[in-house]
Amino acid sequence: MSHAGRPAVRSHGFVNPPVHRGSTVLYPSCEARRDLAQQRFEQVLTYGTAGGPTHHALEDVVAEIEGGSRCMIVGTGLAAVAVPLLAFLKAGDHCLMPDSVYGPARTLAEGLMRGWGVETTFYDPLVDEAATRALIRPNTKVVYTESPGSHSFEVQDIPAIARAAHAAGAKVLMDNTWGIHHFQPFRHGVDVSIQALTKYVVGHSDVLLGSVTVNDEADWVAVRTAGGAMGHYASPDDCWLALRGARTMPVRLKQQAANAMEVARWLEARPEVLRVLHPALPSHPQHALWRRDFSGACSLFGVVLRPGYTEAQVFAMIDGLKLFGIGASWGGYESLALPTTGFIRRTATAEDLGGPTFRLHIGLEDPADLIADLQAGLDTLPR
Ligand SMILES: *Cc1c(COP(=O)(O)O)cnc(C)c1O
């Protein structure tokens, strides 16, 4: 992570590549312009929307993190969800999406995609190979995955799902945001890996960015064509900040993951807590699957309280926390808490996780301070 993406850009000896802003690219000649235009799927400089040196440096860094060959940077994580879905689906096609999918991806499938004649079936994220095969129709072109699932943290058997999808000629798309740096999508059968770089790559809660990474030239042409057709682009200043974030991401992740495990273990032992939804805890139902496929964890997990607490009690408990901001997104250096009851929408599996839920993102604060803060919060709840 310290050296990726640096040789590609002339920096006159400075450690970091500069920010290259630009719309117009000046060509030495008309002939040079014609020749460059023919290489539109390469990292050549033709026009701003095709990306500049700062984009290309970040593309190389993300492709290396993900273990893929090519990467496209887009303005948000949600744009990175939308681009490959629209690249691989057309009217009359069928898409499979896990019931635990990131909410806005469900909204896209149920709204625009449906309107364009693409039918989506939401499936139980815990399907095995045979169950996946049973869900696939002759017109299924995309099997979408996200592991672990948003808010409920089910770990999917990606290799099994990919075997069933590939046997039917469907593409496997994965939102790999939680697994950044710890899940190698292309070694597990994924064709297109989606990242919200907004999270740990940027790492400072101040930039939105997404990436779509592939490991096959035909997939690259499909993704780049769709992204280009829709005019997707990201600011080079934001790419520069993501490049800066990427340099320290492995050490931030390591520390935040350790802090999160300490907090998660402590929470698990509390009488107010029914379950902690963290794949790295041995109590997690898919812990063995996580252990098989992931080399580590990030610092985002869910907490299910014992049933019976009212919304007002849970809100007051979270409102009273001193070190946890109340907010969406995650992956920054600071801790966040977010009530998730009623947030989760399910159509194929049970919505109720057993009690009121909230999600914690653990930052770089001292875990002892975070635990003291949570202890004061939980102490406000009746036993
Ligand atoms: C945040 C998030 C996204 C979207 O990222 P944005 O940059 O906020 O659009 C996509 N998928 C998952 C799992 C996320 O948590």
mmCIF file with all atom_site columns, N, CA and C in Angstrom, residues 253-299:
data_model
loop_
_atom_site.group_PDB
_atom_site.id
_atom_site.type_symbol
_atom_site.label_atom_id
_atom_site.label_alt_id
_atom_site.label_comp_id
_atom_site.label_asym_id
_atom_site.label_entity_id
_atom_site.label_seq_id
_atom_site.pdbx_PDB_ins_code
_atom_site.Cartn_x
_atom_site.Cartn_y
_atom_site.Cartn_z
_atom_site.occupancy
_atom_site.B_iso_or_equiv
_atom_site.pdbx_formal_charge
_atom_site.auth_seq_id
_atom_site.auth_comp_id
_atom_site.auth_asym_id
_atom_site.auth_atom_id
_atom_site.pdbx_PDB_model_num
ATOM 1   N N  . LEU A 1 253 ? -6.994  0.099   9.868  1.00 0.00 ? 253 LEU A N  1
ATOM 2   C CA . LEU A 1 253 ? -7.903  -1.058  9.927  1.00 0.00 ? 253 LEU A CA 1
ATOM 3   C C  . LEU A 1 253 ? -7.495  -2.011  11.044 1.00 0.00 ? 253 LEU A C  1
ATOM 4   N N  . LYS A 1 254 ? -6.203  -2.267  11.144 1.00 0.00 ? 254 LYS A N  1
ATOM 5   C CA . LYS A 1 254 ? -5.707  -3.227  12.129 1.00 0.00 ? 254 LYS A CA 1
ATOM 6   C C  . LYS A 1 254 ? -6.055  -2.750  13.543 1.00 0.00 ? 254 LYS A C  1
ATOM 7   N N  . GLN A 1 255 ? -5.799  -1.476  13.798 1.00 0.00 ? 255 GLN A N  1
ATOM 8   C CA . GLN A 1 255 ? -6.062  -0.940  15.144 1.00 0.00 ? 255 GLN A CA 1
ATOM 9   C C  . GLN A 1 255 ? -7.564  -0.873  15.413 1.00 0.00 ? 255 GLN A C  1
ATOM 10  N N  . GLN A 1 256 ? -8.324  -0.406  14.412 1.00 0.00 ? 256 GLN A N  1
ATOM 11  C CA . GLN A 1 256 ? -9.765  -0.267  14.625 1.00 0.00 ? 256 GLN A CA 1
ATOM 12  C C  . GLN A 1 256 ? -10.425 -1.634  14.793 1.00 0.00 ? 256 GLN A C  1
ATOM 13  N N  . ALA A 1 257 ? -9.927  -2.640  14.042 1.00 0.00 ? 257 ALA A N  1
ATOM 14  C CA . ALA A 1 257 ? -10.483 -3.991  14.170 1.00 0.00 ? 257 ALA A CA 1
ATOM 15  C C  . ALA A 1 257 ? -10.216 -4.539  15.572 1.00 0.00 ? 257 ALA A C  1
ATOM 16  N N  . ALA A 1 258 ? -9.013  -4.283  16.088 1.00 0.00 ? 258 ALA A N  1
ATOM 17  C CA . ALA A 1 258 ? -8.678  -4.756  17.438 1.00 0.00 ? 258 ALA A CA 1
ATOM 18  C C  . ALA A 1 258 ? -9.550  -4.051  18.469 1.00 0.00 ? 258 ALA A C  1
ATOM 19  N N  . ASN A 1 259 ? -9.706  -2.733  18.319 1.00 0.00 ? 259 ASN A N  1
ATOM 20  C CA . ASN A 1 259 ? -10.576 -1.980  19.234 1.00 0.00 ? 259 ASN A CA 1
ATOM 21  C C  . ASN A 1 259 ? -12.006 -2.523  19.182 1.00 0.00 ? 259 ASN A C  1
ATOM 22  N N  . ALA A 1 260 ? -12.477 -2.793  17.949 1.00 0.00 ? 260 ALA A N  1
ATOM 23  C CA . ALA A 1 260 ? -13.854 -3.255  17.770 1.00 0.00 ? 260 ALA A CA 1
ATOM 24  C C  . ALA A 1 260 ? -14.064 -4.611  18.442 1.00 0.00 ? 260 ALA A C  1
ATOM 25  N N  . MET A 1 261 ? -13.068 -5.506  18.333 1.00 0.00 ? 261 MET A N  1
ATOM 26  C CA . MET A 1 261 ? -13.210 -6.822  18.962 1.00 0.00 ? 261 MET A CA 1
ATOM 27  C C  . MET A 1 261 ? -13.301 -6.691  20.476 1.00 0.00 ? 261 MET A C  1
ATOM 28  N N  . GLU A 1 262 ? -12.509 -5.764  21.022 1.00 0.00 ? 262 GLU A N  1
ATOM 29  C CA . GLU A 1 262 ? -12.536 -5.568  22.470 1.00 0.00 ? 262 GLU A CA 1
ATOM 30  C C  . GLU A 1 262 ? -13.931 -5.076  22.908 1.00 0.00 ? 262 GLU A C  1
ATOM 31  N N  . VAL A 1 263 ? -14.462 -4.118  22.158 1.00 0.00 ? 263 VAL A N  1
ATOM 32  C CA . VAL A 1 263 ? -15.786 -3.580  22.487 1.00 0.00 ? 263 VAL A CA 1
ATOM 33  C C  . VAL A 1 263 ? -16.861 -4.647  22.279 1.00 0.00 ? 263 VAL A C  1
ATOM 34  N N  . ALA A 1 264 ? -16.749 -5.401  21.170 1.00 0.00 ? 264 ALA A N  1
ATOM 35  C CA . ALA A 1 264 ? -17.759 -6.423  20.845 1.00 0.00 ? 264 ALA A CA 1
ATOM 36  C C  . ALA A 1 264 ? -17.788 -7.512  21.911 1.00 0.00 ? 264 ALA A C  1
ATOM 37  N N  . ARG A 1 265 ? -16.611 -7.962  22.353 1.00 0.00 ? 265 ARG A N  1
ATOM 38  C CA . ARG A 1 265 ? -16.545 -9.008  23.390 1.00 0.00 ? 265 ARG A CA 1
ATOM 39  C C  . ARG A 1 265 ? -17.147 -8.511  24.692 1.00 0.00 ? 265 ARG A C  1
ATOM 40  N N  . TRP A 1 266 ? -16.859 -7.261  25.010 1.00 0.00 ? 266 TRP A N  1
ATOM 41  C CA . TRP A 1 266 ? -17.394 -6.691  26.247 1.00 0.00 ? 266 TRP A CA 1
ATOM 42  C C  . TRP A 1 266 ? -18.919 -6.606  26.170 1.00 0.00 ? 266 TRP A C  1
ATOM 43  N N  . LEU A 1 267 ? -19.418 -6.161  25.020 1.00 0.00 ? 267 LEU A N  1
ATOM 44  C CA . LEU A 1 267 ? -20.874 -6.027  24.851 1.00 0.00 ? 267 LEU A CA 1
ATOM 45  C C  . LEU A 1 267 ? -21.567 -7.381  24.969 1.00 0.00 ? 267 LEU A C  1
ATOM 46  N N  . GLU A 1 268 ? -20.914 -8.396  24.403 1.00 0.00 ? 268 GLU A N  1
ATOM 47  C CA . GLU A 1 268 ? -21.514 -9.726  24.377 1.00 0.00 ? 268 GLU A CA 1
ATOM 48  C C  . GLU A 1 268 ? -21.798 -10.245 25.790 1.00 0.00 ? 268 GLU A C  1
ATOM 49  N N  . ALA A 1 269 ? -20.985 -9.805  26.751 1.00 0.00 ? 269 ALA A N  1
ATOM 50  C CA . ALA A 1 269 ? -21.132 -10.295 28.128 1.00 0.00 ? 269 ALA A CA 1
ATOM 51  C C  . ALA A 1 269 ? -22.142 -9.473  28.937 1.00 0.00 ? 269 ALA A C  1
ATOM 52  N N  . ARG A 1 270 ? -22.670 -8.418  28.346 1.00 0.00 ? 270 ARG A N  1
ATOM 53  C CA . ARG A 1 270 ? -23.602 -7.553  29.083 1.00 0.00 ? 270 ARG A CA 1
ATOM 54  C C  . ARG A 1 270 ? -25.013 -8.157  29.126 1.00 0.00 ? 270 ARG A C  1
ATOM 55  N N  . PRO A 1 271 ? -25.698 -8.059  30.269 1.00 0.00 ? 271 PRO A N  1
ATOM 56  C CA . PRO A 1 271 ? -27.036 -8.657  30.387 1.00 0.00 ? 271 PRO A CA 1
ATOM 57  C C  . PRO A 1 271 ? -28.079 -7.997  29.477 1.00 0.00 ? 271 PRO A C  1
ATOM 58  N N  . GLU A 1 272 ? -27.869 -6.720  29.093 1.00 0.00 ? 272 GLU A N  1
ATOM 59  C CA . GLU A 1 272 ? -28.853 -6.027  28.238 1.00 0.00 ? 272 GLU A CA 1
ATOM 60  C C  . GLU A 1 272 ? -28.765 -6.496  26.788 1.00 0.00 ? 272 GLU A C  1
ATOM 61  N N  . VAL A 1 273 ? -27.667 -7.194  26.446 1.00 0.00 ? 273 VAL A N  1
ATOM 62  C CA . VAL A 1 273 ? -27.386 -7.512  25.038 1.00 0.00 ? 273 VAL A CA 1
ATOM 63  C C  . VAL A 1 273 ? -27.787 -8.953  24.728 1.00 0.00 ? 273 VAL A C  1
ATOM 64  N N  . LEU A 1 274 ? -28.598 -9.115  23.691 1.00 0.00 ? 274 LEU A N  1
ATOM 65  C CA . LEU A 1 274 ? -29.004 -10.456 23.264 1.00 0.00 ? 274 LEU A CA 1
ATOM 66  C C  . LEU A 1 274 ? -27.926 -11.084 22.380 1.00 0.00 ? 274 LEU A C  1
ATOM 67  N N  . ARG A 1 275 ? -27.467 -10.343 21.371 1.00 0.00 ? 275 ARG A N  1
ATOM 68  C CA . ARG A 1 275 ? -26.472 -10.874 20.426 1.00 0.00 ? 275 ARG A CA 1
ATOM 69  C C  . ARG A 1 275 ? -25.612 -9.730  19.901 1.00 0.00 ? 275 ARG A C  1
ATOM 70  N N  . VAL A 1 276 ? -24.360 -10.046 19.604 1.00 0.00 ? 276 VAL A N  1
ATOM 71  C CA . VAL A 1 276 ? -23.506 -9.088  18.899 1.00 0.00 ? 276 VAL A CA 1
ATOM 72  C C  . VAL A 1 276 ? -23.245 -9.672  17.520 1.00 0.00 ? 276 VAL A C  1
ATOM 73  N N  . LEU A 1 277 ? -23.555 -8.884  16.488 1.00 0.00 ? 277 LEU A N  1
ATOM 74  C CA . LEU A 1 277 ? -23.480 -9.383  15.110 1.00 0.00 ? 277 LEU A CA 1
ATOM 75  C C  . LEU A 1 277 ? -22.120 -9.016  14.515 1.00 0.00 ? 277 LEU A C  1
ATOM 76  N N  . HIS A 1 278 ? -21.111 -9.796  14.855 1.00 0.00 ? 278 HIS A N  1
ATOM 77  C CA . HIS A 1 278 ? -19.751 -9.541  14.383 1.00 0.00 ? 278 HIS A CA 1
ATOM 78  C C  . HIS A 1 278 ? -19.170 -10.873 13.913 1.00 0.00 ? 278 HIS A C  1
ATOM 79  N N  . PRO A 1 279 ? -18.867 -10.998 12.605 1.00 0.00 ? 279 PRO A N  1
ATOM 80  C CA . PRO A 1 279 ? -18.415 -12.294 12.076 1.00 0.00 ? 279 PRO A CA 1
ATOM 81  C C  . PRO A 1 279 ? -17.160 -12.848 12.746 1.00 0.00 ? 279 PRO A C  1
ATOM 82  N N  . ALA A 1 280 ? -16.332 -11.978 13.352 1.00 0.00 ? 280 ALA A N  1
ATOM 83  C CA . ALA A 1 280 ? -15.099 -12.480 13.970 1.00 0.00 ? 280 ALA A CA 1
ATOM 84  C C  . ALA A 1 280 ? -15.329 -13.028 15.376 1.00 0.00 ? 280 ALA A C  1
ATOM 85  N N  . LEU A 1 281 ? -16.546 -12.895 15.908 1.00 0.00 ? 281 LEU A N  1
ATOM 86  C CA . LEU A 1 281 ? -16.856 -13.505 17.203 1.00 0.00 ? 281 LEU A CA 1
ATOM 87  C C  . LEU A 1 281 ? -17.226 -14.974 16.986 1.00 0.00 ? 281 LEU A C  1
ATOM 88  N N  . PRO A 1 282 ? -16.678 -15.888 17.784 1.00 0.00 ? 282 PRO A N  1
ATOM 89  C CA . PRO A 1 282 ? -17.020 -17.307 17.620 1.00 0.00 ? 282 PRO A CA 1
ATOM 90  C C  . PRO A 1 282 ? -18.530 -17.572 17.724 1.00 0.00 ? 282 PRO A C  1
ATOM 91  N N  . SER A 1 283 ? -19.269 -16.686 18.390 1.00 0.00 ? 283 SER A N  1
ATOM 92  C CA . SER A 1 283 ? -20.719 -16.878 18.527 1.00 0.00 ? 283 SER A CA 1
ATOM 93  C C  . SER A 1 283 ? -21.476 -16.541 17.239 1.00 0.00 ? 283 SER A C  1
ATOM 94  N N  . HIS A 1 284 ? -20.821 -15.905 16.266 1.00 0.00 ? 284 HIS A N  1
ATOM 95  C CA . HIS A 1 284 ? -21.523 -15.541 15.032 1.00 0.00 ? 284 HIS A CA 1
ATOM 96  C C  . HIS A 1 284 ? -21.866 -16.809 14.247 1.00 0.00 ? 284 HIS A C  1
ATOM 97  N N  . PRO A 1 285 ? -23.112 -16.936 13.759 1.00 0.00 ? 285 PRO A N  1
ATOM 98  C CA . PRO A 1 285 ? -23.530 -18.192 13.116 1.00 0.00 ? 285 PRO A CA 1
ATOM 99  C C  . PRO A 1 285 ? -22.673 -18.578 11.893 1.00 0.00 ? 285 PRO A C  1
ATOM 100 N N  . GLN A 1 286 ? -22.099 -17.624 11.200 1.00 0.00 ? 286 GLN A N  1
ATOM 101 C CA . GLN A 1 286 ? -21.239 -17.968 10.055 1.00 0.00 ? 286 GLN A CA 1
ATOM 102 C C  . GLN A 1 286 ? -19.762 -17.690 10.364 1.00 0.00 ? 286 GLN A C  1
ATOM 103 N N  . HIS A 1 287 ? -19.397 -17.806 11.627 1.00 0.00 ? 287 HIS A N  1
ATOM 104 C CA . HIS A 1 287 ? -18.005 -17.536 11.997 1.00 0.00 ? 287 HIS A CA 1
ATOM 105 C C  . HIS A 1 287 ? -17.031 -18.429 11.221 1.00 0.00 ? 287 HIS A C  1
ATOM 106 N N  . ALA A 1 288 ? -17.397 -19.697 11.027 1.00 0.00 ? 288 ALA A N  1
ATOM 107 C CA . ALA A 1 288 ? -16.498 -20.634 10.331 1.00 0.00 ? 288 ALA A CA 1
ATOM 108 C C  . ALA A 1 288 ? -16.292 -20.214 8.870  1.00 0.00 ? 288 ALA A C  1
ATOM 109 N N  . LEU A 1 289 ? -17.355 -19.739 8.260  1.00 0.00 ? 289 LEU A N  1
ATOM 110 C CA . LEU A 1 289 ? -17.277 -19.271 6.867  1.00 0.00 ? 289 LEU A CA 1
ATOM 111 C C  . LEU A 1 289 ? -16.381 -18.033 6.777  1.00 0.00 ? 289 LEU A C  1
ATOM 112 N N  . TRP A 1 290 ? -16.568 -17.118 7.733  1.00 0.00 ? 290 TRP A N  1
ATOM 113 C CA . TRP A 1 290 ? -15.730 -15.909 7.781  1.00 0.00 ? 290 TRP A CA 1
ATOM 114 C C  . TRP A 1 290 ? -14.261 -16.305 7.929  1.00 0.00 ? 290 TRP A C  1
ATOM 115 N N  . ARG A 1 291 ? -14.000 -17.250 8.818  1.00 0.00 ? 291 ARG A N  1
ATOM 116 C CA . ARG A 1 291 ? -12.639 -17.703 9.074  1.00 0.00 ? 291 ARG A CA 1
ATOM 117 C C  . ARG A 1 291 ? -12.025 -18.338 7.809  1.00 0.00 ? 291 ARG A C  1
ATOM 118 N N  . ARG A 1 292 ? -12.858 -19.069 7.073  1.00 0.00 ? 292 ARG A N  1
ATOM 119 C CA . ARG A 1 292 ? -12.377 -19.733 5.860  1.00 0.00 ? 292 ARG A CA 1
ATOM 120 C C  . ARG A 1 292 ? -11.995 -18.716 4.781  1.00 0.00 ? 292 ARG A C  1
ATOM 121 N N  . ASP A 1 293 ? -12.815 -17.668 4.599  1.00 0.00 ? 293 ASP A N  1
ATOM 122 C CA . ASP A 1 293 ? -12.677 -16.797 3.424  1.00 0.00 ? 293 ASP A CA 1
ATOM 123 C C  . ASP A 1 293 ? -12.046 -15.429 3.688  1.00 0.00 ? 293 ASP A C  1
ATOM 124 N N  . PHE A 1 294 ? -12.085 -14.949 4.918  1.00 0.00 ? 294 PHE A N  1
ATOM 125 C CA . PHE A 1 294 ? -11.573 -13.607 5.223  1.00 0.00 ? 294 PHE A CA 1
ATOM 126 C C  . PHE A 1 294 ? -10.266 -13.735 6.007  1.00 0.00 ? 294 PHE A C  1
ATOM 127 N N  . SER A 1 295 ? -9.350  -12.774 5.784  1.00 0.00 ? 295 SER A N  1
ATOM 128 C CA . SER A 1 295 ? -8.106  -12.785 6.558  1.00 0.00 ? 295 SER A CA 1
ATOM 129 C C  . SER A 1 295 ? -8.178  -11.823 7.742  1.00 0.00 ? 295 SER A C  1
ATOM 130 N N  . GLY A 1 296 ? -9.320  -11.176 7.924  1.00 0.00 ? 296 GLY A N  1
ATOM 131 C CA . GLY A 1 296 ? -9.466  -10.249 9.040  1.00 0.00 ? 296 GLY A CA 1
ATOM 132 C C  . GLY A 1 296 ? -10.832 -9.600  8.974  1.00 0.00 ? 296 GLY A C  1
ATOM 133 N N  . ALA A 1 297 ? -11.026 -8.614  9.848  1.00 0.00 ? 297 ALA A N  1
ATOM 134 C CA . ALA A 1 297 ? -12.319 -7.938  9.916  1.00 0.00 ? 297 ALA A CA 1
ATOM 135 C C  . ALA A 1 297 ? -12.098 -6.431  9.918  1.00 0.00 ? 297 ALA A C  1
ATOM 136 N N  . CYS A 1 298 ? -13.176 -5.691  9.719  1.00 0.00 ? 298 CYS A N  1
ATOM 137 C CA . CYS A 1 298 ? -13.098 -4.242  9.900  1.00 0.00 ? 298 CYS A CA 1
ATOM 138 C C  . CYS A 1 298 ? -13.679 -3.913  11.273 1.00 0.00 ? 298 CYS A C  1
ATOM 139 N N  . SER A 1 299 ? -14.184 -2.712  11.458 1.00 0.00 ? 299 SER A N  1
ATOM 140 C CA . SER A 1 299 ? -14.606 -2.327  12.815 1.00 0.00 ? 299 SER A CA 1
ATOM 141 C C  . SER A 1 299 ? -16.078 -1.925  12.858 1.00 0.00 ? 299 SER A C  1
#
